GROMACS .gro file of C-alpha atoms in nm:
model
  355
    1MET     CA    1   6.623   8.759   9.991
    2MET     CA    2   6.527   9.037  10.223
    3ILE     CA    3   6.177   9.193  10.333
    4LEU     CA    4   6.153   9.501  10.428
    5ALA     CA    5   5.804   9.731  10.509
    6GLY     CA    6   5.598   9.409  10.317
    7ILE     CA    7   5.802   9.451  10.007
    8THR     CA    8   6.071   9.171   9.874
    9TYR     CA    9   6.407   9.267   9.767
   10LEU     CA   10   6.613   8.966   9.562
   11PRO     CA   11   6.984   8.992   9.458
   12GLU     CA   12   7.069   9.164   9.163
   13CYS     CA   13   7.398   9.105   8.945
   14LYS     CA   14   7.551   9.420   8.843
   15ASP     CA   15   7.849   9.569   8.688
   16PRO     CA   16   8.096   9.641   8.969
   17LYS     CA   17   8.129  10.028   8.858
   18GLU     CA   18   7.703  10.035   8.906
   19ALA     CA   19   7.717   9.826   9.218
   20ARG     CA   20   8.025  10.040   9.380
   21SER     CA   21   8.190   9.729   9.473
   22CYS     CA   22   8.461   9.543   9.313
   23GLY     CA   23   8.326   9.213   9.498
   24ILE     CA   24   8.630   9.141   9.706
   25PRO     CA   25   8.612   8.767   9.847
   26ASN     CA   26   8.548   8.667  10.162
   27LYS     CA   27   8.634   8.297  10.064
   28ILE     CA   28   8.925   8.196   9.813
   29LYS     CA   29   9.006   7.822   9.717
   30ASP     CA   30   9.146   7.645  10.024
   31GLY     CA   31   9.126   8.030  10.268
   32ASP     CA   32   8.929   8.305  10.389
   33ALA     CA   33   8.969   8.652  10.439
   34THR     CA   34   9.069   8.721  10.822
   35GLU     CA   35   9.025   9.084  10.792
   36PHE     CA   36   8.794   9.332  10.543
   37ILE     CA   37   8.948   9.685  10.518
   38PHE     CA   38   8.701  10.016  10.427
   39LYS     CA   39   8.804  10.366  10.296
   40LYS     CA   40   8.698  10.483  10.683
   41ASP     CA   41   8.986  10.231  10.822
   42LEU     CA   42   9.228  10.436  10.623
   43MET     CA   43   9.113  10.745  10.680
   44MET     CA   44   9.138  10.835  11.078
   45ASP     CA   45   9.293  11.085  11.249
   46ASP     CA   46   9.468  11.019  11.549
   47LYS     CA   47   9.153  11.043  11.813
   48ASP     CA   48   8.990  10.765  11.576
   49LYS     CA   49   9.314  10.541  11.624
   50ASP     CA   50   9.363  10.610  11.971
   51LYS     CA   51   8.967  10.543  12.044
   52ALA     CA   52   8.993  10.233  11.832
   53ASP     CA   53   9.326  10.132  12.023
   54GLN     CA   54   9.145  10.154  12.317
   55ASN     CA   55   8.881   9.888  12.207
   56GLY     CA   56   9.163   9.647  12.089
   57LYS     CA   57   9.070   9.720  11.728
   58LYS     CA   58   9.420   9.712  11.499
   59THR     CA   59   9.451  10.034  11.285
   60ILE     CA   60   9.585  10.047  10.949
   61GLU     CA   61   9.901  10.247  10.869
   62MET     CA   62   9.875  10.423  10.493
   63ASP     CA   63  10.183  10.403  10.294
   64ASP     CA   64  10.216  10.582   9.997
   65TRP     CA   65  10.086  10.271   9.797
   66MET     CA   66   9.752  10.299   9.961
   67LYS     CA   67   9.767  10.678   9.939
   68GLU     CA   68   9.802  10.640   9.526
   69LYS     CA   69   9.547  10.356   9.571
   70MET     CA   70   9.260  10.596   9.752
   71GLU     CA   71   9.197  10.782   9.457
   72ASP     CA   72   9.112  10.454   9.275
   73TRP     CA   73   8.893  10.385   9.557
   74SER     CA   74   8.717  10.666   9.616
   75MET     CA   75   8.434  10.549   9.321
   76TRP     CA   76   8.335  10.248   9.589
   77ASP     CA   77   8.071  10.254   9.832
   78ASP     CA   78   8.188  10.350  10.158
   79MET     CA   79   8.002  10.072  10.322
   80MET     CA   80   8.213   9.802  10.110
   81PRO     CA   81   8.578   9.696  10.122
   82VAL     CA   82   8.818   9.800   9.952
   83ALA     CA   83   9.088   9.566  10.033
   84ALA     CA   84   9.092   9.248  10.268
   85LYS     CA   85   9.362   9.036  10.439
   86TYR     CA   86   9.401   8.625  10.395
   87GLU     CA   87   9.479   8.344  10.555
   88CYS     CA   88   9.534   7.983  10.388
   89ASP     CA   89   9.402   7.673  10.516
   90GLY     CA   90   9.640   7.409  10.703
   91GLY     CA   91   9.869   7.219  10.467
   92PHE     CA   92   9.855   7.518  10.212
   93VAL     CA   93  10.118   7.778  10.145
   94MET     CA   94  10.006   8.147  10.021
   95ARG     CA   95  10.120   8.312   9.695
   96ARG     CA   96  10.109   8.600   9.774
   97THR     CA   97  10.095   8.942   9.647
   98MET     CA   98  10.302   9.243   9.658
   99LYS     CA   99  10.144   9.362   9.971
  100GLY     CA  100  10.221   9.033  10.137
  101ASP     CA  101   9.880   8.886  10.233
  102MET     CA  102   9.666   9.179  10.113
  103GLY     CA  103   9.404   9.142   9.798
  104TRP     CA  104   9.243   9.459   9.698
  105CYS     CA  105   9.009   9.620   9.435
  106ARG     CA  106   9.133   9.819   9.104
  107LYS     CA  107   8.965  10.096   8.958
  108ASP     CA  108   8.807   9.937   8.662
  109GLY     CA  109   8.623   9.669   8.910
  110SER     CA  110   8.893   9.367   8.946
  111PHE     CA  111   9.063   9.287   9.233
  112GLU     CA  112   9.392   9.115   9.288
  113ILE     CA  113   9.406   8.857   9.555
  114PRO     CA  114   9.687   8.583   9.716
  115ALA     CA  115   9.615   8.238   9.613
  116CYS     CA  116   9.654   7.886   9.873
  117ILE     CA  117   9.872   7.633   9.679
  118SER     CA  118   9.938   7.316   9.771
  119ARG     CA  119  10.312   7.235   9.891
  120GLU     CA  120  10.391   6.997   9.617
  121ASP     CA  121  10.217   7.227   9.375
  122TYR     CA  122  10.382   7.596   9.510
  123TRP     CA  123  10.640   7.749   9.316
  124ASP     CA  124  10.854   8.094   9.363
  125MET     CA  125  11.094   8.253   9.184
  126LYS     CA  126  11.455   8.399   9.305
  127LEU     CA  127  11.568   8.668   9.058
  128GLN     CA  128  11.876   8.869   8.958
  129LEU     CA  129  11.981   9.147   8.711
  130LYS     CA  130  12.322   9.061   8.526
  131ASN     CA  131  12.405   9.445   8.355
  132GLY     CA  132  12.714   9.365   8.223
  133GLY     CA  133  12.937   9.654   8.516
  134GLU     CA  134  12.777   9.936   8.312
  135LYS     CA  135  12.726  10.161   8.550
  136LYS     CA  136  12.429  10.359   8.399
  137TRP     CA  137  12.253  10.077   8.561
  138VAL     CA  138  12.358  10.139   8.896
  139ASP     CA  139  12.225  10.374   9.125
  140ARG     CA  140  12.405  10.591   9.368
  141ASP     CA  141  12.379  10.328   9.693
  142GLY     CA  142  12.521  10.046   9.434
  143ARG     CA  143  12.198   9.897   9.367
  144VAL     CA  144  12.176   9.750   9.034
  145PHE     CA  145  11.801   9.869   8.878
  146GLY     CA  146  11.885   9.762   8.471
  147GLY     CA  147  11.979   9.434   8.317
  148VAL     CA  148  11.908   9.102   8.192
  149VAL     CA  149  11.682   8.898   8.407
  150LEU     CA  150  11.821   8.590   8.528
  151GLY     CA  151  11.582   8.355   8.731
  152MET     CA  152  11.590   8.037   8.956
  153MET     CA  153  11.300   7.843   9.108
  154VAL     CA  154  11.230   7.712   9.453
  155ASP     CA  155  10.977   7.537   9.606
  156TRP     CA  156  10.768   7.620   9.898
  157LYS     CA  157  11.072   7.609  10.175
  158GLY     CA  158  11.274   7.815   9.957
  159LYS     CA  159  11.508   7.495   9.793
  160GLN     CA  160  11.635   7.532   9.466
  161MET     CA  161  11.418   7.374   9.171
  162THR     CA  162  11.579   7.472   8.874
  163ASP     CA  163  11.926   7.661   8.761
  164TRP     CA  164  11.948   8.000   8.695
  165ARG     CA  165  11.800   8.069   8.377
  166PHE     CA  166  11.675   8.350   8.134
  167GLY     CA  167  11.350   8.438   8.042
  168CYS     CA  168  11.273   8.527   7.651
  169ASP     CA  169  11.074   8.846   7.568
  170ASP     CA  170  10.842   8.684   7.305
  171ARG     CA  171  10.474   8.809   7.400
  172SER     CA  172  10.589   9.026   7.695
  173ASN     CA  173  10.503   9.385   7.776
  174ASP     CA  174  10.595   9.635   8.030
  175TYR     CA  175  10.347   9.510   8.314
  176ALA     CA  176  10.534   9.196   8.317
  177ALA     CA  177  10.854   9.356   8.324
  178GLY     CA  178  10.708   9.557   8.632
  179ALA     CA  179  10.623   9.219   8.805
  180LEU     CA  180  10.985   9.107   8.778
  181CYS     CA  181  11.091   9.429   8.903
  182ARG     CA  182  10.858   9.416   9.193
  183THR     CA  183  10.995   9.093   9.299
  184LEU     CA  184  11.345   9.266   9.280
  185GLY     CA  185  11.144   9.521   9.541
  186PHE     CA  186  11.119   9.811   9.326
  187LYS     CA  187  10.781   9.974   9.209
  188ARG     CA  188  10.767   9.929   8.827
  189GLY     CA  189  10.947   9.827   8.552
  190ALA     CA  190  10.995   9.822   8.155
  191LEU     CA  191  11.147   9.582   7.866
  192ILE     CA  192  11.461   9.742   7.718
  193PRO     CA  193  11.698   9.578   7.464
  194VAL     CA  194  12.013   9.351   7.565
  195SER     CA  195  12.292   9.567   7.526
  196LYS     CA  196  12.653   9.445   7.417
  197LYS     CA  197  12.794   9.473   7.756
  198MET     CA  198  12.528   9.280   7.931
  199MET     CA  199  12.581   9.013   7.670
  200LYS     CA  200  12.958   8.951   7.693
  201SER     CA  201  12.904   8.935   8.090
  202LEU     CA  202  12.675   8.590   8.014
  203LYS     CA  203  12.986   8.389   8.011
  204GLU     CA  204  12.757   8.046   8.036
  205GLU     CA  205  12.577   7.913   7.748
  206THR     CA  206  12.195   8.082   7.735
  207LYS     CA  207  11.947   7.829   7.853
  208PHE     CA  208  11.598   7.994   7.868
  209GLY     CA  209  11.393   7.917   8.182
  210TRP     CA  210  11.037   8.083   8.066
  211THR     CA  211  10.894   8.301   7.767
  212ARG     CA  212  10.558   8.464   7.682
  213LEU     CA  213  10.492   8.650   8.041
  214SER     CA  214  10.257   8.906   7.996
  215CYS     CA  215  10.038   9.107   8.275
  216ASP     CA  216   9.705   9.247   8.264
  217TYR     CA  217   9.759   9.496   8.520
  218ASP     CA  218  10.066   9.691   8.664
  219ASP     CA  219  10.016   9.582   9.055
  220THR     CA  220  10.117   9.203   9.020
  221LEU     CA  221  10.350   8.975   9.067
  222ILE     CA  222  10.467   8.702   8.798
  223GLN     CA  223  10.279   8.442   8.973
  224SER     CA  224   9.979   8.616   9.002
  225ASP     CA  225   9.656   8.482   8.816
  226ASN     CA  226   9.661   8.757   8.593
  227CYS     CA  227  10.013   8.708   8.449
  228ARG     CA  228  10.019   8.449   8.168
  229ARG     CA  229  10.386   8.260   8.105
  230MET     CA  230  10.474   7.929   7.986
  231LEU     CA  231  10.803   7.703   8.097
  232TYR     CA  232  11.024   7.717   7.766
  233GLU     CA  233  11.015   7.334   7.753
  234ASP     CA  234  10.654   7.334   7.739
  235ALA     CA  235  10.639   7.637   7.485
  236ILE     CA  236  10.898   7.443   7.232
  237LYS     CA  237  10.708   7.103   7.283
  238GLU     CA  238  10.388   7.264   7.215
  239MET     CA  239  10.473   7.507   6.914
  240GLY     CA  240  10.814   7.355   6.813
  241MET     CA  241  11.024   7.650   6.580
  242LYS     CA  242  10.750   7.866   6.663
  243ALA     CA  243  10.844   7.923   7.028
  244LYS     CA  244  11.264   7.921   6.939
  245CYS     CA  245  11.420   8.205   7.131
  246PHE     CA  246  11.793   8.362   7.068
  247ASP     CA  247  12.010   8.587   7.241
  248PHE     CA  248  11.871   8.892   7.130
  249ASP     CA  249  11.564   8.779   7.263
  250ILE     CA  250  11.655   8.744   7.635
  251THR     CA  251  11.419   8.945   7.897
  252ALA     CA  252  11.632   9.278   8.015
  253VAL     CA  253  11.437   9.491   8.254
  254LYS     CA  254  11.497   9.839   8.421
  255CYS     CA  255  11.357   9.924   8.756
  256PHE     CA  256  11.234  10.179   8.890
  257GLU     CA  257  11.036  10.365   9.229
  258ASN     CA  258  10.800  10.609   9.056
  259ASP     CA  259  10.623  10.627   8.729
  260GLU     CA  260  10.553  10.956   8.736
  261PHE     CA  261  10.738  11.297   8.692
  262ASN     CA  262  10.953  11.300   9.007
  263MET     CA  263  11.196  11.591   9.114
  264ASP     CA  264  11.459  11.546   9.411
  265VAL     CA  265  11.575  11.863   9.573
  266ASP     CA  266  11.946  11.893   9.731
  267VAL     CA  267  11.980  12.229   9.898
  268ARG     CA  268  12.334  12.293   9.958
  269VAL     CA  269  12.400  12.603  10.207
  270PHE     CA  270  12.716  12.849  10.196
  271LYS     CA  271  12.807  13.169  10.374
  272ARG     CA  272  12.715  13.392  10.095
  273LYS     CA  273  12.532  13.171   9.858
  274ILE     CA  274  12.231  12.902   9.841
  275MET     CA  275  12.227  12.620   9.611
  276CYS     CA  276  11.937  12.448   9.521
  277ASN     CA  277  11.995  12.106   9.267
  278ALA     CA  278  11.697  11.975   9.105
  279LYS     CA  279  11.706  11.641   8.974
  280VAL     CA  280  11.438  11.545   8.772
  281SER     CA  281  11.300  11.178   8.616
  282LYS     CA  282  11.037  10.990   8.484
  283GLU     CA  283  11.013  10.608   8.476
  284GLY     CA  284  11.363  10.593   8.558
  285ASN     CA  285  11.460  10.850   8.292
  286LYS     CA  286  11.677  11.170   8.357
  287ILE     CA  287  11.489  11.507   8.192
  288LEU     CA  288  11.621  11.809   8.123
  289LEU     CA  289  11.498  12.082   8.346
  290GLY     CA  290  11.604  12.358   8.114
  291PRO     CA  291  11.337  12.394   7.885
  292MET     CA  292  11.101  12.402   8.205
  293VAL     CA  293  11.269  12.663   8.446
  294ASP     CA  294  11.056  12.989   8.276
  295ASP     CA  295  10.773  12.815   8.410
  296MET     CA  296  10.889  12.775   8.735
  297LYS     CA  297  10.954  12.974   9.069
  298VAL     CA  298  11.191  12.914   9.346
  299LYS     CA  299  11.132  13.045   9.723
  300PHE     CA  300  11.393  13.023   9.999
  301MET     CA  301  11.320  13.000  10.359
  302LEU     CA  302  11.493  13.048  10.702
  303ASP     CA  303  11.303  12.840  10.923
  304ASP     CA  304  10.943  12.941  10.821
  305ARG     CA  305  11.021  13.290  10.702
  306GLU     CA  306  11.053  13.314  10.309
  307ILE     CA  307  11.381  13.537  10.223
  308GLU     CA  308  11.442  13.779   9.937
  309VAL     CA  309  11.764  13.661   9.752
  310ASP     CA  310  11.957  13.854   9.514
  311ASN     CA  311  12.055  13.734   9.132
  312MET     CA  312  11.910  13.416   9.122
  313ILE     CA  313  12.028  13.198   8.818
  314TYR     CA  314  12.015  12.876   8.673
  315LYS     CA  315  12.296  12.640   8.603
  316LYS     CA  316  12.190  12.395   8.384
  317ARG     CA  317  12.505  12.201   8.395
  318GLN     CA  318  12.517  12.143   8.749
  319GLY     CA  319  12.116  12.179   8.695
  320SER     CA  320  12.125  12.414   9.025
  321PHE     CA  321  11.882  12.742   9.138
  322VAL     CA  322  12.208  12.930   9.250
  323ALA     CA  323  12.082  13.225   9.457
  324ARG     CA  324  12.312  13.491   9.651
  325TYR     CA  325  12.237  13.582  10.065
  326ASP     CA  326  12.494  13.711  10.304
  327LEU     CA  327  12.394  13.378  10.591
  328ARG     CA  328  12.635  13.509  10.808
  329LYS     CA  329  12.447  13.722  11.066
  330GLU     CA  330  12.125  13.493  11.024
  331GLU     CA  331  12.017  13.304  11.300
  332PHE     CA  332  11.819  12.985  11.170
  333GLU     CA  333  11.799  12.605  11.191
  334CYS     CA  334  11.703  12.487  10.855
  335VAL     CA  335  11.709  12.644  10.496
  336THR     CA  336  11.384  12.536  10.285
  337CYS     CA  337  11.444  12.542   9.866
  338GLU     CA  338  11.084  12.531   9.750
  339ILE     CA  339  11.021  12.496   9.372
  340TYR     CA  340  10.661  12.599   9.190
  341MET     CA  341  10.493  12.577   8.876
  342GLY     CA  342  10.239  12.803   8.879
  343ASP     CA  343  10.070  12.796   9.232
  344SER     CA  344  10.148  12.446   9.319
  345VAL     CA  345  10.480  12.342   9.493
  346ILE     CA  346  10.607  12.068   9.259
  347SER     CA  347  10.913  11.978   9.510
  348SER     CA  348  11.114  12.126   9.824
  349GLY     CA  349  11.443  12.027   9.971
  350LYS     CA  350  11.584  12.113  10.292
  351SER     CA  351  11.911  12.172  10.481
  352CYS     CA  352  11.968  12.160  10.873
  353LYS     CA  353  12.244  12.259  11.099
  354GLU     CA  354  12.230  11.914  11.224
  355ASP     CA  355  12.254  11.750  10.945
   0.00000   0.00000   0.00000
């Protein structure tokens, strides 16, 4: 209650969108918020950051994830926090979010927060992917991003609690696949069918560890309160044959870093030729650029100067824009290729002599 100018104001319960606040809590069970984050904290320029440092206030560097979230957070009141960092009481272990000890607001008015769990009740999952040696599920750096998911439960000290087990994909969804992939260090994921090669690589007898893993949002880890799961043994005891899983029910996922249209550009420079290699993907799936080429425009630049090239062509098999230009008498440090769709730059790449 507040009295102002003789008028009494009482608290009201409102929908988060109407209140322009998700109501991220200052206290969680067996823990507390130690720091609140406001939109203004994420929009500081260098001058504001220097001033904050001088006053002993911590500044926050925006990563790519926060930049994406800023669009969601634009609807919330500037005076209300959009995120918070938490700490558990003594004797409790933090069940972390994908951002560690931080919780945050979502666009729909919900929030994702850590939880404080007693050491006796705490568990975590170690995961690995088995792809049967299929090269299509391994990136250029040798990182496996697709395959059958194997999980092992560990306690708060990281000590093994179970053997490696498979998941059963009954009632599962792509948000759950994303939660599994985030545990493996990726951003998102999707369920995929188990291939014959994947199955051949699984020499041991199939033992299921969990089933019916599903999540409500695409920003969680599997321990989140916004995900549901059952131990396979418990599901069998409760539902009998209705919960029975078979080899074709084994959970398999593909993981990726970006769910949006993504173009990587690699620039190669020769004495009389510039090649601009463009690789396009969405949700980890390669997309052929050919059908979109007619709507694209390509600019080539030497340092900050645009150059006029001769006979630029698109080579479909290589996925490359190739331009003829005599670079032998030019002085420059870097060659840049910018690809436009309409008036907007959708991607660019650069090759420098120092590289």
